[in-house]
Each structure stands twice: as C-alpha cells, then as structure tokens.
Amino acid sequence: MGAKRDHRGGRERRPHVVILGAGFGGLNAAMSLRRAPVDITVVDRRNYHLFQPLLYQVATAGLSPAQIAMPIRRILSRQSNATVLMDKVEGVDTRARCVVTASRRITYDYLIIATGARHTYFGNDDWAEHAPGLKSVADATTIRARILSAFERAEVTDDPVLRERLLTFVVIGGGPTGVELAGAIAELARKTVVRDFRHIDSSTARVLLVEAGTRILPTMPPCLSKKAQRQLESLGVEVALGNAVAGCDVGGVRLADATEISSSCILWAAGVMASRAAMWIDAPADRVGRVVVDERLNPPGRGEIFVVGDTASVSDGAGQPVPGVAPAAKQMGRYAASAILDDLAGRQTAPFRYRDYGNLATIGRKAAVADFGKARLSGYPAWLVWNFAHLWFLVGFRNRLVVFLDWAVAYLRNDRAARLITGQHEC
Amino acid sequence: MGAKRDHRGGRERRPHVVILGAGFGGLNAAMSLRRAPVDITVVDRRNYHLFQPLLYQVATAGLSPAQIAMPIRRILSRQSNATVLMDKVEGVDTRARCVVTASRRITYDYLIIATGARHTYFGNDDWAEHAPGLKSVADATTIRARILSAFERAEVTDDPVLRERLLTFVVIGGGPTGVELAGAIAELARKTVVRDFRHIDSSTARVLLVEAGTRILPTMPPCLSKKAQRQLESLGVEVALGNAVAGCDVGGVRLADATEISSSCILWAAGVMASRAAMWIDAPADRVGRVVVDERLNPPGRGEIFVVGDTASVSDGAGQPVPGVAPAAKQMGRYAASAILDDLAGRQTAPFRYRDYGNLATIGRKAAVADFGKARLSGYPAWLVWNFAHLWFLVGFRNRLVVFLDWAVAYLRNDRAARLITGQHEC
C-alpha cells in the first residue's frame, strides 16, 4: 500500500459525523452510515468494543477478555468512510461545533454522543477501593483477581476468623449484573474449584446478595423476581432484601439495619451514573446524569447533536423510560444515523420508538429468567434463550462460529480456564 | 464435601517434598511423584503455570493469556498427595530444613528449587522502564499495550518526526525470543493492521533487531542463523549484528557504535538472570546467578536439595552446559523426582543426562528454523514441526483438542483478535 490520503482532503467536502464512544450505540450508528455520503470519525479512549452483557463472565473466570472484546479498528476496517481515533474527550464546543480531545480539536456537522455510563457510589467514593464495580476489562480482571485471591489466601491462613472473612463474598445490588455475579461466584465455589484445595472446603463459602429494594431484578415482573431468587438460593446464594449499604471498608460491609458482614471481597453492582456528556454540551440532565433528550434524541435546541444509549434519558413513547440495555442503545444508534440521513435529504424523521424485545437475566450455568411480555420463561429454557440471544447479538462484530466454538468449549469444560490472578500487584 | 483433613495430619508421617516454582521443572517433578508415598507442597507466587515458549504470542496479540496459562491447582487437583500454596518464598533455612515464605515456615525432607529466571539489564536497571522484558503475563500485556499504542498514537499525531519515532520498533537481543518478537511485530504491521488506519501506513513501520554477537540464534548452527536472518529480512525486519546497546531512554536506543535510534517501543530480549536461589541456600553460582550443581542436580553437600531448570548450572555429560529451555527443565524435574524415589528406596541414582531432542525457533506465521542434529529444517516445514512440537508438549496440562481448536482458529483468522490495550493506564 502506498501513502494514504488524508480522510478529509483531496475531494469535495462531505458532512462530518463525529461519534463519541464505540459501545453498542456508537458502533451501530457508525455501521448504519456505511453507505452514506458522509465522513465519520469515531472517538473512543479504548481501542476495543466491549460486549458488556458478558463482562461478568470475565470477572468470574469463565471467559477471557479477548473473547468479549474486539478492536474497534477491525470492526470498521473495511468501512472506508470511517476513521477511528483512540483519544480522550475533554469537552465539546457546541458554538464552534467542535469536539476537544486530549490531542486535538475535531469539528463536526453532526455529533452523536454515546459515551455510556459508569458506576457510582452515591457520593461515597471511598467505597470504590473496597467494592470495585464492573464496567471495563480492567474492572473485570481486578474482580477476578480478588475472588481467586480470597480462596488462595484462605488456603494459606491458619486463622479461622480470617478464613471465614476470606470465604465471604458480598455482592451489592440486585439488578442483572449483581444476580449474574452472585450466581457465578456461588457456582465457582461449589463446583469449579471444589477439588482444588486441601485445607479449605470452598463449598462452604458464603455468597450474599444485598438489595436495597423489596425484590431482585426490579425491572422484571414480580413473579420472575421470585423465581430468580429461588434459583439463586438453590445455588447457595443468600439474598438480603430491603437493606441498603451504610458503609464499606477493608473489613467488610455495614448495612442500614446495623448488621456487619465481615468480608474481604465486596463487589459493587448497585449504582450507575451517565458519563459527563451533559456537562460537555451544557444540557439538562436527570438525577443519574443522563442528558434529557426529545423524541428525536436531540438535547433542547441542538438538532445536530444526538445522545444515545446509557447517556440519554428518553421515554419510550408510552411515557416509560427506555431502559439502559444493549438493545436500546443499538436502536438509538441506528435511529440517530437515519435521522442524519433524513436531515441530509431534507426529509422529516419520525420520533424514536423503543421496541422492547424482552428482558433476560442469567443466574447460573443452567438457569435464567426471561420476560417477553406475554411469554415468561425461567430455568433451563430461559437459559437456552439467553445464550441464543447473546450469540445472535454478537453478529456483526465477531465471527459467529468462532464465538460459538469458544463458548461451547468453555461450557463443556466447565472449568473456568481463565482463572488467572494477574495485575500490577502480582510481582 | 465435608471438612477436609489437614494434609500432614491424621496418619503416618510421610516424607515431605517441597517444590518451589510451578514452571516446567517444578510441575514435572510434582507430577512424577503422583504415586509416590510422599506429601508434596508446591509453592508459587502466581496461581498459574505459564507455557512460556508462546508468551511472545500474547505480547503480539496472537493469543490470550488464558490460552497459555493454566491454574496450578487445576493441573494438580486430582493428585491427592499434592498441596498448592500461592505464596512468595523469602528464603531457605538449610540447617533446619525449612522454607520461609511471606506467611509461614514449611519444613521439608526434600527440596526441589525450580524458580526459573528473569531478565537482567546487566546492571542498567534504569533501562527496564523504557525496554520491558518478557517473562510474565503482566510483561506480555504491557508489551502488547506498548506496541498497539504506538500505532494508535501515530494515527492521531500530526507531527511527522513523532510519527516516525512511534513507528520504529527496536527489539534488543537476537535469541529465540527476540527473533520471534521481531517477526511477529513485522507481520502485525505489514499484514494484520494494514487496513485499519486512515492516516498512517502501518506497513512502513521499521522493525529493528539488535544483536551484540555476530549472528542471531547463536545456539543454532551458523547456516540456520543465516536462514533465519534471511527469513526475518523478507518479513521486513532489519537485523543489526555486532552492535551492543549502550543506552535506553524515553527517546530511543543508543548503540555501542554511537548510532542513535529514535523509538518509542523498545523491547528487551537480551539478558537472563537466574532467580535468587543461590543466595537462599548459600551455594556457589555462575555468572548469571545459576546454582552450580553436580550431576545429581544437588548443590555441594546437600543431597536433599535439587536445583532444576533455568535456576541450575549443569553440564550435559559431554561437558556442554544444558541449555535454558523447557525440555531441559522438564527432564531435570523428572530426574529430581526419580532421585528422591531412589533415595527413599535406598537405591543409587545414575547421573543426570540431558537428551537434546532438537532446537526450534519460529520467525513468522509460516517460517521457522529447526535443528535436530543431523536433520536441519527451515521455512514452512520447520514451522509445521514447531507447531506440532508445541501442541505435543502442552499435553498433560491442558486439553489438547481445546488448544488445537484455539490455535487453529487463531491461525485461520490471522487477525490477532487479542489486540486489546488494557492496563492500569487505560482509565
């Protein structure tokens, strides 16, 4: 290959679409514009797209990071109108229509903000050190190292009090991530590693799921919450409802009712806060920081800016808020792309309507709950649907057969081969 | 499962074999003693055994860490006379026959030291920061992030001098690791990522292999060194012979002949230093820190201590030093196990003899050199042998079919799917 042209030079000026974030929303917007007469720049501070619904599998050693992450460049390598920049967004100059990153200023004609969400400790940022959350690959390998190290340290110690603390795992938050983490840790302790130790019995490990509300999986119908709780309990998870966390420190968790739980492995799956996009564009935000957008996904008075995915606060048409799930982010990303095409063609765009295809949460290797409105599943059938759905939605960013082989092998072996304790502290 | 017995209590006292390190040497010693009437304790500061010959594949994004690492506990989970402790060795009290770790004292009847080697900067420890070496999984992911970040930063910058520095990769040391790294980086730049960038042409990247001696692969016959060099050059690697490194800093490398090479990605594959075992047991060491042992692999006057693998300095019987390669470590580990069995049975043990099955180095996806004494191969046949040999030697610590599928898929896709920039600096 010879020298390459600059992507903006050497031909007529085409509208420039800048997309911030290469999660489900941003990536689907970029891919929907692949045949459009526009130049696209995708900015992400990471070099990979992450299949976040399976991140808990990395945290519990079932999959490797590379099995659920994919280089953004590779996904878009054949899309010649798209440029990828690995860079950190520092702000947006909405007047000059310009994104400011750590290294440069990028002018735009259309801006799609898809920078997602991160976890929040509701103002208790000192809890972060003791109760890591799960949003990035680094979070997942940190959590994996904490879970595995707890067993290792329990095997080495002669102190029964310390051993009990090391074998107590607390997951805070009863949403899908908390349920998946608690179920996977219980299976790890009771099945996968049970033959590996000589001094401890890993199956006596205590796994506690703490939820402030009155039921787990609050976005599901109550009957499925109950089924999920029963499935979790049959795996050995204790579910504590109606009890908020009042404090986390190196020794464990203190609950609102003053119960103290001694634990060396606390995981945070409780609070989510949108990225700083509302501040960048000086737009109104809801209480978790999401930009309040209209039914065209624009913030007030900014028809050239679209906010999609977990960064957007939007209603589904029936007045219900659109949930912060991958299918919603994908739909919003595609909608923003089509609204830009309509705008370029001088057409009107119909308002965004969220299509809810159902709601799924997995609990263990053979259990899940699924809500498709009229149809509700639980147990093994729900688990099969969950797997098929994940496989299906991976299409477009990774070879489906390879993923199927990867996961089939991981499932058949059931030995969580990715049980590596790595990280800065290893040396 | 109920409460477990302590591994030393509740029955007659059996000889206690303590093995330090679960690399090829230590693990083969432990597995060879699986039916022996002894209790075994394996101590390693990591929780996984690493298939080090393929670590360069992780560093160049071809494989994931979990594909070449395996939990030590899982390998030994069904060997009921073996206990694994994840702990850091701090010293050995040879008089009391006791290993001192960070958490405890472990008395032994026999001690097998298999703690391997690390890289050395020949007294220039300040080079480490600028030229990371390749010994652990953390090293490999650090190097992977440096290589991939160099391309990312080159794509973002408008400064042509910086861009050239970012697209210059220097590998120091022409042994097998240096050759494998240089070949893999050249292939990555010229094939894998060549369609991924819009502003740079990754195929113009400069890959330089610097070797102080007069030829690369100095343990191979000269004709194979020459063939390997030609294969490297056809991949686009520049080979600089007879030139030592005089300095490394953030701007690049200075060579002994005063050449300055501006580079932001320098990799160290030049020097190896044994672990601190000689100091622990107060035994004589050679110039790279290896314990000088007799032909029973014992240090002077210590028939109950065996030193194996890269930590031992031993001759092969014909007066040649045994090389620091995986097959030698495995043979020494097995020998130490059989010498212990002989000792318990009151038998004499024949001296250790190294069996050299050949010497292999891979250069690219379809090239390698192999030396089997009489038979010498290069190019594609050598590459096939290299692959078969690696697959074969993985047996015993990971399911061969799974590894085969993993690697076959990785090879057929040729897209280095593990191209993830992760690490502490990612957030």
Coordinates of N, CA and C in Angstrom, one line a residue, chain B residues 198-341:
Chain B
R198 N -6.2 5.1 8.8 CA -6.6 6.0 7.7 C -5.5 7.1 7.5
H199 N -4.7 7.4 8.5 CA -3.7 8.5 8.4 C -2.3 8.0 8.2
I200 N -2.0 6.8 8.7 CA -0.7 6.2 8.6 C -0.7 5.0 7.7
D201 N 0.4 4.6 7.2 CA 0.6 3.4 6.5 C 1.4 2.5 7.4
S202 N 0.7 1.5 8.1 CA 1.4 0.8 9.1 C 2.5 -0.1 8.5
S203 N 2.4 -0.4 7.2 CA 3.4 -1.3 6.6 C 4.8 -0.6 6.4
T204 N 4.8 0.7 6.6 CA 6.1 1.4 6.6 C 6.8 1.4 7.9
A205 N 6.2 0.8 8.9 CA 6.8 0.7 10.3 C 8.2 0.0 10.1
R206 N 9.2 0.5 10.9 CA 10.5 0.0 10.9 C 10.7 -1.0 12.1
V207 N 11.1 -2.2 11.9 CA 11.3 -3.1 12.9 C 12.8 -3.5 12.9
L208 N 13.5 -3.2 14.0 CA 15.0 -3.4 14.1 C 15.3 -4.4 15.1
L209 N 16.1 -5.4 14.8 CA 16.5 -6.4 15.7 C 18.0 -6.2 16.0
V210 N 18.4 -5.9 17.2 CA 19.8 -5.6 17.5 C 20.4 -6.7 18.3
E211 N 21.5 -7.2 17.8 CA 22.2 -8.3 18.5 C 23.7 -8.0 18.6
A212 N 24.2 -8.1 19.8 CA 25.6 -7.8 20.1 C 26.6 -8.7 19.4
G213 N 26.2 -10.0 19.3 CA 27.1 -11.0 18.7 C 27.1 -10.9 17.2
T214 N 27.8 -11.9 16.6 CA 28.0 -11.8 15.2 C 26.8 -12.5 14.4
R215 N 25.9 -13.2 15.1 CA 24.8 -13.8 14.4 C 23.6 -13.9 15.3
I216 N 22.4 -14.0 14.7 CA 21.2 -14.3 15.5 C 21.2 -15.8 15.8
L217 N 20.3 -16.2 16.8 CA 20.2 -17.5 17.2 C 21.5 -18.2 17.4
P218 N 22.4 -17.7 18.3 CA 23.8 -18.2 18.4 C 23.9 -19.7 18.9
T219 N 22.8 -20.2 19.5 CA 22.9 -21.6 19.9 C 22.5 -22.6 18.7
M220 N 22.1 -22.0 17.6 CA 21.8 -22.8 16.4 C 23.1 -23.0 15.5
P221 N 23.1 -23.9 14.6 CA 24.3 -24.0 13.7 C 24.3 -22.7 12.8
P222 N 25.5 -22.2 12.4 CA 25.6 -20.9 11.7 C 24.7 -20.9 10.4
C223 N 24.5 -22.0 9.7 CA 23.7 -22.0 8.5 C 22.3 -21.7 8.8
L224 N 21.8 -22.1 9.9 CA 20.4 -21.8 10.3 C 20.2 -20.4 10.8
S225 N 21.3 -19.9 11.4 CA 21.3 -18.5 11.8 C 21.1 -17.6 10.6
K226 N 21.8 -18.0 9.5 CA 21.8 -17.2 8.3 C 20.4 -17.3 7.6
K227 N 19.8 -18.5 7.6 CA 18.5 -18.7 7.0 C 17.4 -17.9 7.8
A228 N 17.6 -18.0 9.1 CA 16.6 -17.3 10.0 C 16.7 -15.8 9.7
Q229 N 17.9 -15.3 9.5 CA 18.1 -13.8 9.2 C 17.4 -13.5 7.9
R230 N 17.6 -14.4 6.9 CA 17.1 -14.1 5.6 C 15.5 -14.1 5.7
Q231 N 15.0 -15.0 6.4 CA 13.5 -15.1 6.6 C 13.0 -13.8 7.3
L232 N 13.7 -13.4 8.3 CA 13.3 -12.2 9.0 C 13.3 -11.0 8.1
E233 N 14.4 -10.9 7.3 CA 14.6 -9.7 6.4 C 13.5 -9.7 5.3
S234 N 13.0 -10.9 4.9 CA 12.0 -11.0 3.9 C 10.6 -10.5 4.5
L235 N 10.5 -10.6 5.8 CA 9.3 -10.0 6.5 C 9.5 -8.5 6.7
G236 N 10.7 -8.0 6.4 CA 10.8 -6.6 6.6 C 11.6 -6.1 7.8
V237 N 12.2 -7.1 8.6 CA 12.9 -6.8 9.8 C 14.4 -6.4 9.4
E238 N 14.9 -5.3 9.9 CA 16.3 -5.0 9.7 C 17.1 -5.7 10.9
V239 N 18.1 -6.4 10.5 CA 18.9 -7.1 11.6 C 20.3 -6.4 11.7
A240 N 20.6 -5.9 12.9 CA 21.8 -5.2 13.1 C 22.7 -6.1 14.0
L241 N 23.8 -6.6 13.5 CA 24.7 -7.5 14.2 C 25.9 -6.8 14.7
G242 N 26.5 -7.4 15.7 CA 27.8 -6.9 16.3 C 27.7 -5.5 16.9
N243 N 26.5 -5.2 17.4 CA 26.3 -3.9 18.0 C 25.6 -4.0 19.3
A244 N 26.2 -3.7 20.4 CA 25.6 -3.8 21.7 C 24.8 -2.5 22.0
V245 N 23.9 -2.6 23.0 CA 23.2 -1.4 23.4 C 24.0 -0.6 24.4
A246 N 24.1 0.7 24.2 CA 24.9 1.5 25.2 C 23.9 2.3 26.1
G247 N 22.7 2.4 25.7 CA 21.8 3.2 26.5 C 20.4 3.1 26.0
C248 N 19.4 3.2 26.9 CA 17.9 3.2 26.5 C 17.3 4.4 27.3
D249 N 16.5 5.2 26.7 CA 15.7 6.2 27.4 C 14.4 6.4 26.7
V250 N 13.7 7.4 27.1 CA 12.4 7.6 26.6 C 12.4 8.0 25.2
G251 N 13.5 8.5 24.6 CA 13.6 8.8 23.2 C 14.0 7.7 22.3
G252 N 14.6 6.7 22.8 CA 15.1 5.6 22.0 C 16.3 4.9 22.5
V253 N 17.1 4.3 21.6 CA 18.2 3.5 21.9 C 19.5 4.1 21.4
R254 N 20.6 4.0 22.2 CA 21.9 4.4 21.7 C 22.7 3.1 21.6
L255 N 23.3 2.9 20.4 CA 24.1 1.7 20.3 C 25.6 1.9 20.6
A256 N 26.4 0.8 20.7 CA 27.8 1.0 21.1 C 28.6 1.8 20.0
D257 N 28.2 1.7 18.8 CA 28.9 2.5 17.7 C 28.4 3.9 17.6
A258 N 27.6 4.3 18.6 CA 27.1 5.7 18.7 C 25.9 6.0 17.8
T259 N 25.4 5.0 17.1 CA 24.1 5.2 16.4 C 23.0 5.5 17.4
E260 N 22.2 6.5 17.0 CA 21.0 6.7 17.9 C 19.8 6.3 17.1
I261 N 18.9 5.5 17.7 CA 17.7 5.1 17.0 C 16.5 5.7 17.8
S262 N 15.7 6.6 17.2 CA 14.6 7.2 17.8 C 13.4 6.2 17.8
S263 N 13.0 5.8 19.0 CA 11.9 4.8 19.0 C 11.1 4.9 20.3
S264 N 9.8 4.7 20.2 CA 9.0 4.8 21.5 C 8.6 3.4 21.9
C265 N 9.1 2.3 21.2 CA 8.8 1.0 21.7 C 10.0 0.1 21.6
I266 N 10.7 0.0 22.7 CA 11.9 -0.8 22.8 C 11.6 -2.1 23.6
L267 N 11.9 -3.2 23.1 CA 11.7 -4.5 23.8 C 13.0 -5.2 24.2
W268 N 13.0 -5.7 25.3 CA 14.3 -6.3 25.9 C 14.2 -7.8 25.8
A269 N 15.1 -8.4 25.0 CA 15.1 -9.9 25.0 C 16.6 -10.3 25.0
A270 N 17.4 -9.6 25.8 CA 18.8 -9.8 25.7 C 19.4 -10.6 26.9
G271 N 19.1 -10.3 28.1 CA 19.8 -10.9 29.2 C 18.9 -11.7 30.1
V272 N 19.4 -12.8 30.6 CA 18.6 -13.6 31.6 C 19.4 -13.9 32.8
M273 N 18.8 -13.8 34.0 CA 19.5 -13.9 35.2 C 18.6 -14.9 36.1
A274 N 19.3 -15.9 36.7 CA 18.6 -16.9 37.5 C 17.9 -16.2 38.7
S275 N 16.9 -16.9 39.3 CA 16.3 -16.4 40.5 C 17.3 -16.4 41.6
R276 N 16.9 -15.9 42.8 CA 17.8 -15.7 43.9 C 18.1 -17.0 44.7
A277 N 17.9 -18.2 44.1 CA 18.0 -19.4 44.8 C 19.4 -19.6 45.4
A278 N 20.5 -19.2 44.7 CA 21.8 -19.4 45.2 C 22.0 -18.7 46.5
M279 N 21.4 -17.5 46.6 CA 21.5 -16.8 47.9 C 20.7 -17.5 49.0
W280 N 19.5 -18.0 48.6 CA 18.7 -18.6 49.7 C 19.5 -19.8 50.3
I281 N 20.1 -20.6 49.5 CA 20.8 -21.8 50.0 C 22.3 -21.6 50.2
D282 N 22.8 -20.4 50.0 CA 24.2 -20.1 50.2 C 25.1 -21.0 49.4
A283 N 24.8 -21.2 48.1 CA 25.5 -22.1 47.3 C 26.3 -21.3 46.2
P284 N 27.4 -21.9 45.6 CA 28.1 -21.2 44.6 C 27.2 -21.1 43.3
A285 N 27.4 -19.9 42.7 CA 26.6 -19.6 41.5 C 27.5 -19.2 40.3
D286 N 27.0 -19.4 39.1 CA 27.8 -19.0 37.9 C 27.5 -17.5 37.7
R287 N 28.0 -17.0 36.6 CA 27.9 -15.5 36.4 C 26.5 -15.0 36.1
V288 N 25.6 -15.9 35.8 CA 24.2 -15.4 35.6 C 23.3 -15.9 36.8
G289 N 24.0 -16.2 37.9 CA 23.3 -16.4 39.1 C 22.7 -17.9 39.3
R290 N 23.1 -18.8 38.3 CA 22.5 -20.1 38.5 C 23.3 -20.9 39.5
V291 N 22.6 -21.8 40.3 CA 23.3 -22.6 41.3 C 24.1 -23.7 40.5
V292 N 25.4 -23.8 40.9 CA 26.2 -24.8 40.3 C 26.0 -26.1 41.0
V293 N 25.4 -27.1 40.3 CA 25.0 -28.4 40.9 C 25.8 -29.5 40.3
D294 N 25.9 -30.6 41.0 CA 26.6 -31.8 40.5 C 25.7 -32.6 39.6
E295 N 26.2 -33.7 39.1 CA 25.4 -34.5 38.1 C 24.2 -35.2 38.7
R296 N 24.0 -35.0 40.0 CA 22.7 -35.5 40.6 C 21.8 -34.2 40.9
L297 N 22.2 -33.1 40.3 CA 21.5 -31.8 40.5 C 21.4 -31.3 41.9
N298 N 22.4 -31.8 42.7 CA 22.5 -31.3 44.1 C 23.5 -30.2 44.2
P299 N 23.3 -29.2 45.0 CA 24.4 -28.2 45.3 C 25.4 -28.9 46.2
P300 N 26.6 -28.4 46.3 CA 27.6 -29.1 47.1 C 27.2 -29.5 48.5
G301 N 27.3 -30.8 48.9 CA 27.0 -31.2 50.2 C 25.5 -31.2 50.7
R302 N 24.6 -31.1 49.7 CA 23.2 -31.0 50.1 C 22.4 -32.0 49.2
G303 N 22.5 -33.3 49.6 CA 21.9 -34.4 48.8 C 20.4 -34.3 48.9
E304 N 19.8 -33.5 49.8 CA 18.3 -33.4 50.0 C 17.8 -32.2 49.2
I305 N 18.7 -31.4 48.6 CA 18.2 -30.3 47.8 C 18.5 -30.5 46.3
F306 N 17.5 -30.3 45.4 CA 17.7 -30.4 44.0 C 17.4 -29.1 43.4
V307 N 18.3 -28.7 42.4 CA 18.0 -27.4 41.7 C 17.8 -27.8 40.2
V308 N 16.7 -27.4 39.6 CA 16.4 -27.8 38.3 C 16.0 -26.6 37.4
G309 N 16.0 -26.8 36.1 CA 15.6 -25.8 35.1 C 16.6 -24.6 35.0
D310 N 16.0 -23.5 34.7 CA 16.8 -22.3 34.5 C 17.6 -21.8 35.7
T311 N 17.3 -22.4 36.9 CA 18.0 -21.9 38.1 C 19.3 -22.7 38.3
A312 N 19.4 -23.8 37.5 CA 20.6 -24.7 37.7 C 21.6 -24.6 36.6
S313 N 22.9 -24.6 37.0 CA 24.0 -24.7 36.1 C 24.6 -26.1 36.1
V314 N 24.4 -26.8 35.0 CA 24.8 -28.2 35.0 C 25.3 -28.5 33.6
S315 N 26.2 -29.5 33.5 CA 26.7 -29.9 32.2 C 26.0 -31.1 31.7
D316 N 26.0 -31.3 30.4 CA 25.2 -32.4 29.8 C 25.9 -33.7 29.7
G317 N 27.1 -33.8 30.4 CA 27.8 -35.1 30.4 C 29.0 -35.0 29.4
A318 N 28.7 -34.3 28.3 CA 29.8 -34.2 27.3 C 30.6 -32.8 27.6
G319 N 30.3 -32.2 28.8 CA 31.0 -31.0 29.1 C 30.3 -29.7 28.7
Q320 N 29.2 -29.9 27.8 CA 28.5 -28.8 27.4 C 27.4 -28.4 28.4
P321 N 27.2 -27.0 28.6 CA 26.1 -26.7 29.5 C 24.8 -27.0 29.0
V322 N 23.9 -27.5 29.9 CA 22.5 -27.8 29.5 C 21.8 -26.4 29.2
P323 N 21.1 -26.3 28.1 CA 20.5 -25.0 27.7 C 19.3 -24.7 28.6
G324 N 19.0 -23.4 28.7 CA 17.8 -23.0 29.5 C 16.5 -23.0 28.7
V325 N 16.1 -24.3 28.3 CA 14.9 -24.4 27.5 C 13.9 -25.3 28.3
A326 N 12.6 -25.3 27.8 CA 11.6 -26.0 28.5 C 11.9 -27.5 28.6
P327 N 12.3 -28.2 27.5 CA 12.5 -29.6 27.6 C 13.6 -30.0 28.6
A328 N 14.6 -29.2 28.8 CA 15.7 -29.4 29.8 C 15.1 -29.3 31.2
A329 N 14.3 -28.3 31.4 CA 13.6 -28.1 32.7 C 12.8 -29.3 33.1
K330 N 12.0 -29.8 32.1 CA 11.1 -31.0 32.3 C 12.0 -32.2 32.7
Q331 N 13.0 -32.4 31.9 CA 13.9 -33.6 32.2 C 14.5 -33.5 33.6
M332 N 14.9 -32.3 34.0 CA 15.5 -32.2 35.3 C 14.5 -32.4 36.4
G333 N 13.3 -31.9 36.2 CA 12.2 -32.1 37.2 C 11.9 -33.5 37.4
R334 N 11.8 -34.3 36.3 CA 11.6 -35.7 36.4 C 12.7 -36.4 37.0
Y335 N 14.0 -36.0 36.7 CA 15.1 -36.6 37.3 C 15.1 -36.4 38.8
A336 N 14.8 -35.2 39.3 CA 14.8 -35.0 40.7 C 13.8 -35.9 41.4
A337 N 12.6 -36.0 40.8 CA 11.6 -36.9 41.4 C 12.1 -38.3 41.5
S338 N 12.8 -38.8 40.4 CA 13.2 -40.2 40.4 C 14.4 -40.4 41.4
A339 N 15.2 -39.4 41.6 CA 16.3 -39.4 42.5 C 15.8 -39.5 44.0
I340 N 14.7 -38.8 44.2 CA 14.1 -38.9 45.6 C 13.5 -40.3 45.8
L341 N 12.8 -40.8 44.8 CA 12.3 -42.2 44.9 C 13.4 -43.2 45.2

